[in-house]
């Protein structure tokens, strides 16, 4: 998918080196089509890394995509240059009158805090409420999946006795086949890195929710609402090959007793290069979302969006 992004965005140069089709803004404006409008709500502290990860995955179909980046104004970002935020990001106040075909809300390193103690929680609540009338389809990733299930359905998260950290096998629910996972293998792998979980029994109490995929080792992976306009993804399919390694190395450098990410290094030996088992899974997941739940279903006139 040709992605329309600002010519100066750092991700542009990285993705071009990977032979990913990036469409400069001036070329995109000469095409007589309506691009899909996607909002990326980036809650991660390393925003440049995260935006590059998601842009890479949104490049996999022939439809033009226009990306807006949003950061929360109620939180002071310390790991991303202010110049980058000013140039490439907007706040909720800037975009709240717009409508979007799709929205992605990233994870955030705040999972061990109660939702209400996160400094930008009131602002995120505003965004989630606004999305009911202004966004056709939303992907909630990792902590955002927990936050979305809590906000929309009052489903709590629970602390884990041991961090789920590694790359784990997943299967699809036989009771609920979904186009989001069309073309997937019977067993597929996804990275996880989290200290909390949402429990399947809590989800099953809500008839308007369906469990699409889960893992015996990592628990729930994908939950969808009945209208199939909200997808809660409880892992990190967007991770780069070295993301888990960077997290492990960081903890080791701090002198922490860091667990080796499971099923990631050959023979679980961190001296060896990690093996990527989830690249095709991630690409197909985002392709299916954009194709079946955004491009095929969203109205051409976004002013005609129905509420969810």
PDB file of C-alpha atoms in Angstrom:
ATOM      1  CA  UNK A   1       0.000   0.000   0.000  1.00  0.00           C
ATOM      2  CA  UNK A   2       1.428   3.395  -0.869  1.00  0.00           C
ATOM      3  CA  UNK A   3       1.400   5.386   2.360  1.00  0.00           C
ATOM      4  CA  UNK A   4       1.038   9.133   2.177  1.00  0.00           C
ATOM      5  CA  UNK A   5       3.315  10.649   4.802  1.00  0.00           C
ATOM      6  CA  UNK A   6       5.248  13.839   5.314  1.00  0.00           C
ATOM      7  CA  UNK A   7       8.384  13.921   3.152  1.00  0.00           C
ATOM      8  CA  UNK A   8      10.574  14.684   6.190  1.00  0.00           C
ATOM      9  CA  UNK A   9       9.282  11.953   8.520  1.00  0.00           C
ATOM     10  CA  UNK A  10      12.268   9.832   9.712  1.00  0.00           C
ATOM     11  CA  UNK A  11      10.340   6.638   8.980  1.00  0.00           C
ATOM     12  CA  UNK A  12      10.243   7.529   5.273  1.00  0.00           C
ATOM     13  CA  UNK A  13      13.972   7.029   4.819  1.00  0.00           C
ATOM     14  CA  UNK A  14      14.026   3.786   6.838  1.00  0.00           C
ATOM     15  CA  UNK A  15      11.148   2.258   4.880  1.00  0.00           C
ATOM     16  CA  UNK A  16      12.563   3.317   1.522  1.00  0.00           C
ATOM     17  CA  UNK A  17      15.751   1.398   2.363  1.00  0.00           C
ATOM     18  CA  UNK A  18      13.541  -1.672   2.931  1.00  0.00           C
ATOM     19  CA  UNK A  19      11.951  -1.229  -0.535  1.00  0.00           C
ATOM     20  CA  UNK A  20       8.571  -0.393   1.004  1.00  0.00           C
ATOM     21  CA  UNK A  21       6.410   1.811  -1.195  1.00  0.00           C
ATOM     22  CA  UNK A  22       6.217   5.260   0.354  1.00  0.00           C
ATOM     23  CA  UNK A  23       4.307   7.922  -1.568  1.00  0.00           C
ATOM     24  CA  UNK A  24       5.564  11.498  -1.142  1.00  0.00           C
ATOM     25  CA  UNK A  25       2.883  13.993  -0.205  1.00  0.00           C
ATOM     26  CA  UNK A  26       3.207  15.938  -3.463  1.00  0.00           C
ATOM     27  CA  UNK A  27       2.642  12.806  -5.574  1.00  0.00           C
ATOM     28  CA  UNK A  28      -0.299  11.615  -3.471  1.00  0.00           C
ATOM     29  CA  UNK A  29      -2.089  14.921  -3.969  1.00  0.00           C
ATOM     30  CA  UNK A  30      -2.109  14.414  -7.762  1.00  0.00           C
ATOM     31  CA  UNK A  31      -4.038  11.114  -7.577  1.00  0.00           C
ATOM     32  CA  UNK A  32      -7.793  11.324  -8.127  1.00  0.00           C
ATOM     33  CA  UNK A  33      -8.858   8.878  -5.407  1.00  0.00           C
ATOM     34  CA  UNK A  34      -9.939   9.100  -1.796  1.00  0.00           C
ATOM     35  CA  UNK A  35      -7.233   7.566   0.397  1.00  0.00           C
ATOM     36  CA  UNK A  36      -8.101   5.661   3.536  1.00  0.00           C
ATOM     37  CA  UNK A  37      -7.693   8.026   6.456  1.00  0.00           C
ATOM     38  CA  UNK A  38      -6.021   6.300   9.417  1.00  0.00           C
ATOM     39  CA  UNK A  39      -5.281   7.847  12.814  1.00  0.00           C
ATOM     40  CA  UNK A  40      -2.342   6.414  14.788  1.00  0.00           C
ATOM     41  CA  UNK A  41      -2.668   7.239  18.488  1.00  0.00           C
ATOM     42  CA  UNK A  42       0.922   6.702  19.575  1.00  0.00           C
ATOM     43  CA  UNK A  43       1.181   6.127  23.327  1.00  0.00           C
ATOM     44  CA  UNK A  44       4.660   4.606  23.259  1.00  0.00           C
ATOM     45  CA  UNK A  45       7.576   6.664  24.628  1.00  0.00           C
ATOM     46  CA  UNK A  46       9.810   5.838  21.643  1.00  0.00           C
ATOM     47  CA  UNK A  47       7.412   7.290  19.107  1.00  0.00           C
ATOM     48  CA  UNK A  48       9.727   7.295  16.083  1.00  0.00           C
ATOM     49  CA  UNK A  49      10.413   3.566  16.460  1.00  0.00           C
ATOM     50  CA  UNK A  50       6.737   2.786  16.957  1.00  0.00           C
ATOM     51  CA  UNK A  51       5.463   4.874  14.053  1.00  0.00           C
ATOM     52  CA  UNK A  52       7.978   3.141  11.764  1.00  0.00           C
ATOM     53  CA  UNK A  53       6.783  -0.292  12.901  1.00  0.00           C
ATOM     54  CA  UNK A  54       3.149   0.466  12.107  1.00  0.00           C
ATOM     55  CA  UNK A  55       3.872   2.258   8.837  1.00  0.00           C
ATOM     56  CA  UNK A  56       5.780  -0.804   7.676  1.00  0.00           C
ATOM     57  CA  UNK A  57       2.709  -2.978   8.237  1.00  0.00           C
ATOM     58  CA  UNK A  58       0.263  -0.546   6.652  1.00  0.00           C
ATOM     59  CA  UNK A  59       2.166  -0.689   3.368  1.00  0.00           C
ATOM     60  CA  UNK A  60       0.972  -4.111   2.224  1.00  0.00           C
ATOM     61  CA  UNK A  61      -2.059  -3.456  -0.050  1.00  0.00           C
ATOM     62  CA  UNK A  62      -2.569  -1.370  -3.218  1.00  0.00           C
ATOM     63  CA  UNK A  63      -4.844   1.223  -1.588  1.00  0.00           C
ATOM     64  CA  UNK A  64      -3.483   4.645  -0.721  1.00  0.00           C
ATOM     65  CA  UNK A  65      -3.417   5.399   3.004  1.00  0.00           C
ATOM     66  CA  UNK A  66      -3.152   8.792   4.651  1.00  0.00           C
ATOM     67  CA  UNK A  67      -1.790   8.697   8.207  1.00  0.00           C
ATOM     68  CA  UNK A  68      -2.327  11.256  10.948  1.00  0.00           C
ATOM     69  CA  UNK A  69      -0.246  10.923  14.127  1.00  0.00           C
ATOM     70  CA  UNK A  70      -1.702  11.843  17.511  1.00  0.00           C
ATOM     71  CA  UNK A  71       0.012  12.181  20.882  1.00  0.00           C
ATOM     72  CA  UNK A  72      -1.655  12.957  24.188  1.00  0.00           C
ATOM     73  CA  UNK A  73      -1.297  16.579  25.239  1.00  0.00           C
ATOM     74  CA  UNK A  74      -1.757  15.670  28.911  1.00  0.00           C
ATOM     75  CA  UNK A  75       1.505  13.710  29.016  1.00  0.00           C
ATOM     76  CA  UNK A  76       4.980  15.168  28.617  1.00  0.00           C
ATOM     77  CA  UNK A  77       6.958  12.967  26.215  1.00  0.00           C
ATOM     78  CA  UNK A  78      10.607  12.688  27.308  1.00  0.00           C
ATOM     79  CA  UNK A  79      11.890  10.062  24.851  1.00  0.00           C
ATOM     80  CA  UNK A  80      10.883  11.814  21.631  1.00  0.00           C
ATOM     81  CA  UNK A  81      12.259  15.214  20.578  1.00  0.00           C
ATOM     82  CA  UNK A  82       9.726  17.996  20.947  1.00  0.00           C
ATOM     83  CA  UNK A  83      10.662  19.145  17.445  1.00  0.00           C
ATOM     84  CA  UNK A  84       9.439  15.798  16.086  1.00  0.00           C
ATOM     85  CA  UNK A  85       6.125  16.055  17.938  1.00  0.00           C
ATOM     86  CA  UNK A  86       5.562  19.644  16.831  1.00  0.00           C
ATOM     87  CA  UNK A  87       6.311  18.866  13.190  1.00  0.00           C
ATOM     88  CA  UNK A  88       4.585  15.519  12.715  1.00  0.00           C
ATOM     89  CA  UNK A  89       2.021  15.066  15.512  1.00  0.00           C
ATOM     90  CA  UNK A  90      -1.302  16.602  16.441  1.00  0.00           C
ATOM     91  CA  UNK A  91      -3.362  16.560  19.613  1.00  0.00           C
ATOM     92  CA  UNK A  92      -6.960  15.542  20.166  1.00  0.00           C
ATOM     93  CA  UNK A  93      -8.020  19.191  20.054  1.00  0.00           C
ATOM     94  CA  UNK A  94      -6.580  19.407  16.540  1.00  0.00           C
ATOM     95  CA  UNK A  95      -8.375  16.380  15.084  1.00  0.00           C
ATOM     96  CA  UNK A  96     -11.618  16.016  17.068  1.00  0.00           C
ATOM     97  CA  UNK A  97     -13.785  17.428  14.270  1.00  0.00           C
ATOM     98  CA  UNK A  98     -12.391  14.979  11.705  1.00  0.00           C
ATOM     99  CA  UNK A  99     -13.592  11.493  10.788  1.00  0.00           C
ATOM    100  CA  UNK A 100     -11.414   8.476  10.037  1.00  0.00           C
ATOM    101  CA  UNK A 101     -11.795   5.169   8.253  1.00  0.00           C
ATOM    102  CA  UNK A 102      -9.591   3.492  10.836  1.00  0.00           C
ATOM    103  CA  UNK A 103      -7.679   4.117  14.032  1.00  0.00           C
ATOM    104  CA  UNK A 104      -4.821   2.256  15.724  1.00  0.00           C
ATOM    105  CA  UNK A 105      -4.064   2.824  19.415  1.00  0.00           C
ATOM    106  CA  UNK A 106      -0.667   1.540  20.463  1.00  0.00           C
ATOM    107  CA  UNK A 107       0.463  -0.111  23.644  1.00  0.00           C
ATOM    108  CA  UNK A 108       2.022   1.851  26.502  1.00  0.00           C
ATOM    109  CA  UNK A 109       4.435   0.994  29.353  1.00  0.00           C
ATOM    110  CA  UNK A 110       1.863   1.747  32.063  1.00  0.00           C
ATOM    111  CA  UNK A 111       0.170  -1.609  32.402  1.00  0.00           C
ATOM    112  CA  UNK A 112       0.967  -2.103  36.088  1.00  0.00           C
ATOM    113  CA  UNK A 113      -0.765   1.165  36.999  1.00  0.00           C
ATOM    114  CA  UNK A 114      -4.534   1.355  37.561  1.00  0.00           C
ATOM    115  CA  UNK A 115      -6.092   2.937  34.485  1.00  0.00           C
ATOM    116  CA  UNK A 116      -7.323   5.956  36.426  1.00  0.00           C
ATOM    117  CA  UNK A 117      -3.798   6.712  37.689  1.00  0.00           C
ATOM    118  CA  UNK A 118      -2.341   7.078  34.183  1.00  0.00           C
ATOM    119  CA  UNK A 119      -1.857  10.808  33.685  1.00  0.00           C
ATOM    120  CA  UNK A 120      -3.476  10.857  30.245  1.00  0.00           C
ATOM    121  CA  UNK A 121      -6.378   8.510  31.113  1.00  0.00           C
ATOM    122  CA  UNK A 122      -9.066  11.261  31.055  1.00  0.00           C
ATOM    123  CA  UNK A 123      -7.818  12.354  27.629  1.00  0.00           C
ATOM    124  CA  UNK A 124      -7.797   8.763  26.358  1.00  0.00           C
ATOM    125  CA  UNK A 125     -11.370   8.353  27.607  1.00  0.00           C
ATOM    126  CA  UNK A 126     -12.321  11.363  25.497  1.00  0.00           C
ATOM    127  CA  UNK A 127     -10.655   9.809  22.455  1.00  0.00           C
ATOM    128  CA  UNK A 128     -12.396   6.459  22.976  1.00  0.00           C
ATOM    129  CA  UNK A 129     -15.791   8.118  23.343  1.00  0.00           C
ATOM    130  CA  UNK A 130     -15.151  10.339  20.322  1.00  0.00           C
ATOM    131  CA  UNK A 131     -14.197   7.277  18.248  1.00  0.00           C
ATOM    132  CA  UNK A 132     -17.754   5.913  18.499  1.00  0.00           C
ATOM    133  CA  UNK A 133     -18.938   8.648  16.134  1.00  0.00           C
ATOM    134  CA  UNK A 134     -15.789   9.552  14.226  1.00  0.00           C
ATOM    135  CA  UNK A 135     -13.951   6.271  13.450  1.00  0.00           C
ATOM    136  CA  UNK A 136     -15.240   3.308  11.472  1.00  0.00           C
ATOM    137  CA  UNK A 137     -12.860   0.575  12.695  1.00  0.00           C
ATOM    138  CA  UNK A 138     -10.317   0.538  15.527  1.00  0.00           C
ATOM    139  CA  UNK A 139      -7.374  -1.715  16.368  1.00  0.00           C
ATOM    140  CA  UNK A 140      -6.384  -1.646  20.046  1.00  0.00           C
ATOM    141  CA  UNK A 141      -2.856  -2.988  20.630  1.00  0.00           C
ATOM    142  CA  UNK A 142      -1.606  -4.593  23.901  1.00  0.00           C
ATOM    143  CA  UNK A 143      -2.202  -2.122  26.788  1.00  0.00           C
ATOM    144  CA  UNK A 144      -4.644  -0.226  24.578  1.00  0.00           C
ATOM    145  CA  UNK A 145      -6.606  -3.484  24.184  1.00  0.00           C
ATOM    146  CA  UNK A 146      -6.859  -3.764  27.953  1.00  0.00           C
ATOM    147  CA  UNK A 147      -7.794  -0.083  28.224  1.00  0.00           C
ATOM    148  CA  UNK A 148     -10.430  -0.395  25.502  1.00  0.00           C
ATOM    149  CA  UNK A 149     -12.031  -3.468  27.064  1.00  0.00           C
ATOM    150  CA  UNK A 150     -12.076  -1.680  30.414  1.00  0.00           C
ATOM    151  CA  UNK A 151     -13.559   1.542  29.044  1.00  0.00           C
ATOM    152  CA  UNK A 152     -16.184   0.037  26.734  1.00  0.00           C
ATOM    153  CA  UNK A 153     -17.123  -3.094  28.729  1.00  0.00           C
ATOM    154  CA  UNK A 154     -15.747  -2.590  32.263  1.00  0.00           C
ATOM    155  CA  UNK A 155     -13.533  -5.673  31.901  1.00  0.00           C
ATOM    156  CA  UNK A 156     -10.609  -5.470  34.380  1.00  0.00           C
ATOM    157  CA  UNK A 157      -6.975  -6.396  33.914  1.00  0.00           C
ATOM    158  CA  UNK A 158      -5.046  -8.566  36.373  1.00  0.00           C
ATOM    159  CA  UNK A 159      -1.411  -8.625  37.460  1.00  0.00           C
ATOM    160  CA  UNK A 160       0.506 -11.714  36.389  1.00  0.00           C
ATOM    161  CA  UNK A 161       2.696 -13.676  38.787  1.00  0.00           C
ATOM    162  CA  UNK A 162       5.316 -13.814  36.017  1.00  0.00           C
ATOM    163  CA  UNK A 163       5.807 -11.552  33.019  1.00  0.00           C
ATOM    164  CA  UNK A 164       4.723 -13.005  29.666  1.00  0.00           C
ATOM    165  CA  UNK A 165       7.796 -12.355  27.560  1.00  0.00           C
ATOM    166  CA  UNK A 166       8.639 -13.985  24.259  1.00  0.00           C
ATOM    167  CA  UNK A 167       7.116 -15.293  21.037  1.00  0.00           C
ATOM    168  CA  UNK A 168       4.232 -17.703  21.535  1.00  0.00           C
ATOM    169  CA  UNK A 169       2.118 -20.037  19.366  1.00  0.00           C
ATOM    170  CA  UNK A 170      -1.537 -19.103  18.853  1.00  0.00           C
ATOM    171  CA  UNK A 171      -4.600 -20.786  17.424  1.00  0.00           C
ATOM    172  CA  UNK A 172      -7.954 -19.554  16.131  1.00  0.00           C
ATOM    173  CA  UNK A 173     -11.270 -20.145  17.837  1.00  0.00           C
ATOM    174  CA  UNK A 174     -13.213 -22.884  16.074  1.00  0.00           C
ATOM    175  CA  UNK A 175     -16.420 -21.281  17.276  1.00  0.00           C
ATOM    176  CA  UNK A 176     -15.700 -17.956  15.625  1.00  0.00           C
ATOM    177  CA  UNK A 177     -13.855 -17.795  12.320  1.00  0.00           C
ATOM    178  CA  UNK A 178     -13.105 -14.224  11.356  1.00  0.00           C
ATOM    179  CA  UNK A 179     -11.899 -12.451   8.209  1.00  0.00           C
ATOM    180  CA  UNK A 180      -9.253 -10.709  10.312  1.00  0.00           C
ATOM    181  CA  UNK A 181      -7.393 -14.032  10.329  1.00  0.00           C
ATOM    182  CA  UNK A 182      -8.209 -15.190   6.813  1.00  0.00           C
ATOM    183  CA  UNK A 183      -5.230 -17.051   5.328  1.00  0.00           C
ATOM    184  CA  UNK A 184      -3.558 -17.718   8.687  1.00  0.00           C
ATOM    185  CA  UNK A 185      -1.873 -21.023   9.463  1.00  0.00           C
ATOM    186  CA  UNK A 186      -3.423 -23.336  12.050  1.00  0.00           C
ATOM    187  CA  UNK A 187      -0.653 -22.277  14.439  1.00  0.00           C
ATOM    188  CA  UNK A 188       0.972 -18.847  14.187  1.00  0.00           C
ATOM    189  CA  UNK A 189       3.391 -16.885  16.369  1.00  0.00           C
ATOM    190  CA  UNK A 190       3.126 -13.446  17.985  1.00  0.00           C
ATOM    191  CA  UNK A 191       5.410 -11.575  20.417  1.00  0.00           C
ATOM    192  CA  UNK A 192       4.149 -10.668  23.894  1.00  0.00           C
ATOM    193  CA  UNK A 193       5.736  -8.522  26.567  1.00  0.00           C
ATOM    194  CA  UNK A 194       3.431  -7.708  29.470  1.00  0.00           C
ATOM    195  CA  UNK A 195       2.879  -7.984  33.222  1.00  0.00           C
ATOM    196  CA  UNK A 196      -0.930  -8.019  33.131  1.00  0.00           C
ATOM    197  CA  UNK A 197      -3.721  -9.902  31.409  1.00  0.00           C
ATOM    198  CA  UNK A 198      -7.408  -9.862  30.556  1.00  0.00           C
ATOM    199  CA  UNK A 199      -9.106 -13.133  31.484  1.00  0.00           C
ATOM    200  CA  UNK A 200     -11.185 -15.089  29.010  1.00  0.00           C
ATOM    201  CA  UNK A 201     -13.988 -15.774  31.510  1.00  0.00           C
ATOM    202  CA  UNK A 202     -14.528 -12.034  31.933  1.00  0.00           C
ATOM    203  CA  UNK A 203     -14.771 -11.586  28.158  1.00  0.00           C
ATOM    204  CA  UNK A 204     -17.200 -14.493  27.842  1.00  0.00           C
ATOM    205  CA  UNK A 205     -19.606 -12.691  30.189  1.00  0.00           C
ATOM    206  CA  UNK A 206     -20.281 -10.215  27.365  1.00  0.00           C
ATOM    207  CA  UNK A 207     -22.395 -11.619  24.552  1.00  0.00           C
ATOM    208  CA  UNK A 208     -21.383  -8.724  22.304  1.00  0.00           C
ATOM    209  CA  UNK A 209     -17.734  -9.862  22.377  1.00  0.00           C
ATOM    210  CA  UNK A 210     -16.099 -12.856  20.697  1.00  0.00           C
ATOM    211  CA  UNK A 211     -12.706 -14.437  21.318  1.00  0.00           C
ATOM    212  CA  UNK A 212     -11.065 -14.925  17.932  1.00  0.00           C
ATOM    213  CA  UNK A 213      -7.611 -16.163  18.921  1.00  0.00           C
ATOM    214  CA  UNK A 214      -5.697 -17.203  22.016  1.00  0.00           C
ATOM    215  CA  UNK A 215      -2.590 -19.004  23.191  1.00  0.00           C
ATOM    216  CA  UNK A 216      -2.190 -21.713  25.821  1.00  0.00           C
ATOM    217  CA  UNK A 217       0.969 -19.997  27.053  1.00  0.00           C
ATOM    218  CA  UNK A 218       0.123 -16.313  26.561  1.00  0.00           C
ATOM    219  CA  UNK A 219      -3.659 -16.255  27.013  1.00  0.00           C
ATOM    220  CA  UNK A 220      -6.031 -14.095  24.989  1.00  0.00           C
ATOM    221  CA  UNK A 221      -4.733 -12.608  21.775  1.00  0.00           C
ATOM    222  CA  UNK A 222      -7.668 -11.239  19.755  1.00  0.00           C
ATOM    223  CA  UNK A 223     -11.174 -10.194  20.797  1.00  0.00           C
ATOM    224  CA  UNK A 224     -13.779  -8.572  18.517  1.00  0.00           C
ATOM    225  CA  UNK A 225     -17.017  -6.763  19.198  1.00  0.00           C
ATOM    226  CA  UNK A 226     -20.256  -7.988  17.621  1.00  0.00           C
ATOM    227  CA  UNK A 227     -20.257  -5.265  14.965  1.00  0.00           C
ATOM    228  CA  UNK A 228     -16.653  -6.181  14.119  1.00  0.00           C
ATOM    229  CA  UNK A 229     -15.583  -2.562  14.303  1.00  0.00           C
ATOM    230  CA  UNK A 230     -13.402  -2.897  17.409  1.00  0.00           C
ATOM    231  CA  UNK A 231     -10.562  -5.401  17.558  1.00  0.00           C
ATOM    232  CA  UNK A 232      -8.600  -5.858  20.772  1.00  0.00           C
ATOM    233  CA  UNK A 233      -5.149  -7.325  20.054  1.00  0.00           C
ATOM    234  CA  UNK A 234      -3.417  -8.385  23.289  1.00  0.00           C
ATOM    235  CA  UNK A 235       0.093  -8.827  21.883  1.00  0.00           C
ATOM    236  CA  UNK A 236       2.656  -7.017  19.760  1.00  0.00           C
ATOM    237  CA  UNK A 237       2.517  -8.266  16.155  1.00  0.00           C
ATOM    238  CA  UNK A 238       4.098  -4.955  15.058  1.00  0.00           C
ATOM    239  CA  UNK A 239       7.398  -5.601  16.864  1.00  0.00           C
ATOM    240  CA  UNK A 240      10.644  -5.396  14.907  1.00  0.00           C
ATOM    241  CA  UNK A 241      12.998  -8.417  14.882  1.00  0.00           C
ATOM    242  CA  UNK A 242      15.159  -6.884  17.625  1.00  0.00           C
ATOM    243  CA  UNK A 243      12.517  -5.257  19.856  1.00  0.00           C
ATOM    244  CA  UNK A 244      12.460  -8.061  22.428  1.00  0.00           C
ATOM    245  CA  UNK A 245      16.253  -8.216  22.364  1.00  0.00           C
ATOM    246  CA  UNK A 246      16.481  -4.489  23.072  1.00  0.00           C
ATOM    247  CA  UNK A 247      14.128  -4.882  26.033  1.00  0.00           C
ATOM    248  CA  UNK A 248      16.076  -7.854  27.390  1.00  0.00           C
ATOM    249  CA  UNK A 249      19.447  -6.102  26.935  1.00  0.00           C
ATOM    250  CA  UNK A 250      18.102  -2.949  28.595  1.00  0.00           C
ATOM    251  CA  UNK A 251      16.979  -4.863  31.684  1.00  0.00           C
ATOM    252  CA  UNK A 252      20.275  -6.727  31.884  1.00  0.00           C
ATOM    253  CA  UNK A 253      22.191  -3.435  31.648  1.00  0.00           C
ATOM    254  CA  UNK A 254      20.172  -2.143  34.605  1.00  0.00           C
ATOM    255  CA  UNK A 255      21.282  -5.132  36.656  1.00  0.00           C
ATOM    256  CA  UNK A 256      17.781  -6.599  36.739  1.00  0.00           C
ATOM    257  CA  UNK A 257      17.208 -10.328  36.827  1.00  0.00           C
ATOM    258  CA  UNK A 258      15.763 -10.368  33.321  1.00  0.00           C
ATOM    259  CA  UNK A 259      14.036 -13.443  31.943  1.00  0.00           C
ATOM    260  CA  UNK A 260      15.174 -14.547  28.502  1.00  0.00           C
ATOM    261  CA  UNK A 261      12.315 -14.051  25.993  1.00  0.00           C
ATOM    262  CA  UNK A 262      10.927 -17.509  25.246  1.00  0.00           C
ATOM    263  CA  UNK A 263      10.919 -19.032  21.751  1.00  0.00           C
ATOM    264  CA  UNK A 264      12.933 -16.081  20.449  1.00  0.00           C
ATOM    265  CA  UNK A 265      16.605 -17.016  20.498  1.00  0.00           C
ATOM    266  CA  UNK A 266      17.712 -20.388  19.075  1.00  0.00           C
ATOM    267  CA  UNK A 267      17.819 -22.809  22.024  1.00  0.00           C
ATOM    268  CA  UNK A 268      16.891 -19.796  24.216  1.00  0.00           C
ATOM    269  CA  UNK A 269      20.521 -18.676  23.955  1.00  0.00           C
ATOM    270  CA  UNK A 270      20.738 -14.843  23.964  1.00  0.00           C
ATOM    271  CA  UNK A 271      24.218 -15.021  22.464  1.00  0.00           C
ATOM    272  CA  UNK A 272      22.666 -16.160  19.183  1.00  0.00           C
ATOM    273  CA  UNK A 273      20.730 -13.932  16.739  1.00  0.00           C
ATOM    274  CA  UNK A 274      16.950 -14.097  17.336  1.00  0.00           C
ATOM    275  CA  UNK A 275      14.698 -15.851  14.833  1.00  0.00           C
ATOM    276  CA  UNK A 276      11.685 -13.961  13.460  1.00  0.00           C
ATOM    277  CA  UNK A 277       8.576 -16.175  13.460  1.00  0.00           C
ATOM    278  CA  UNK A 278       5.834 -13.540  13.218  1.00  0.00           C
ATOM    279  CA  UNK A 279       6.613 -11.325  10.204  1.00  0.00           C
ATOM    280  CA  UNK A 280       4.064 -12.925   7.850  1.00  0.00           C
ATOM    281  CA  UNK A 281       1.492 -13.039  10.654  1.00  0.00           C
ATOM    282  CA  UNK A 282       1.818  -9.313  11.279  1.00  0.00           C
ATOM    283  CA  UNK A 283       1.650  -8.376   7.597  1.00  0.00           C
ATOM    284  CA  UNK A 284      -1.422 -10.517   6.965  1.00  0.00           C
ATOM    285  CA  UNK A 285      -3.197  -9.270  10.092  1.00  0.00           C
ATOM    286  CA  UNK A 286      -2.896  -5.621   9.075  1.00  0.00           C
ATOM    287  CA  UNK A 287      -3.660  -6.390   5.426  1.00  0.00           C
ATOM    288  CA  UNK A 288      -6.879  -8.175   6.428  1.00  0.00           C
ATOM    289  CA  UNK A 289      -7.930  -5.377   8.761  1.00  0.00           C
ATOM    290  CA  UNK A 290      -7.405  -2.688   6.131  1.00  0.00           C
ATOM    291  CA  UNK A 291      -9.035  -4.697   3.355  1.00  0.00           C
ATOM    292  CA  UNK A 292     -12.024  -6.367   5.010  1.00  0.00           C
ATOM    293  CA  UNK A 293     -12.879  -4.011   7.849  1.00  0.00           C
ATOM    294  CA  UNK A 294     -11.760  -0.608   6.598  1.00  0.00           C
ATOM    295  CA  UNK A 295     -11.648  -0.452   2.790  1.00  0.00           C
ATOM    296  CA  UNK A 296     -14.579  -2.801   2.096  1.00  0.00           C
ATOM    297  CA  UNK A 297     -16.940  -1.503   4.785  1.00  0.00           C
ATOM    298  CA  UNK A 298     -16.282   2.147   5.490  1.00  0.00           C
ATOM    299  CA  UNK A 299     -18.595   4.643   3.727  1.00  0.00           C
ATOM    300  CA  UNK A 300     -17.074   6.714   0.944  1.00  0.00           C
ATOM    301  CA  UNK A 301     -18.474   9.814   2.618  1.00  0.00           C
ATOM    302  CA  UNK A 302     -17.054   9.721   6.147  1.00  0.00           C
ATOM    303  CA  UNK A 303     -19.704  12.186   7.307  1.00  0.00           C
ATOM    304  CA  UNK A 304     -22.151   9.278   7.018  1.00  0.00           C
ATOM    305  CA  UNK A 305     -20.408   7.163   9.662  1.00  0.00           C
ATOM    306  CA  UNK A 306     -22.819   5.373  11.969  1.00  0.00           C
ATOM    307  CA  UNK A 307     -22.153   5.260  15.704  1.00  0.00           C
ATOM    308  CA  UNK A 308     -20.780   2.201  17.496  1.00  0.00           C
TER     309      UNK A 308
END
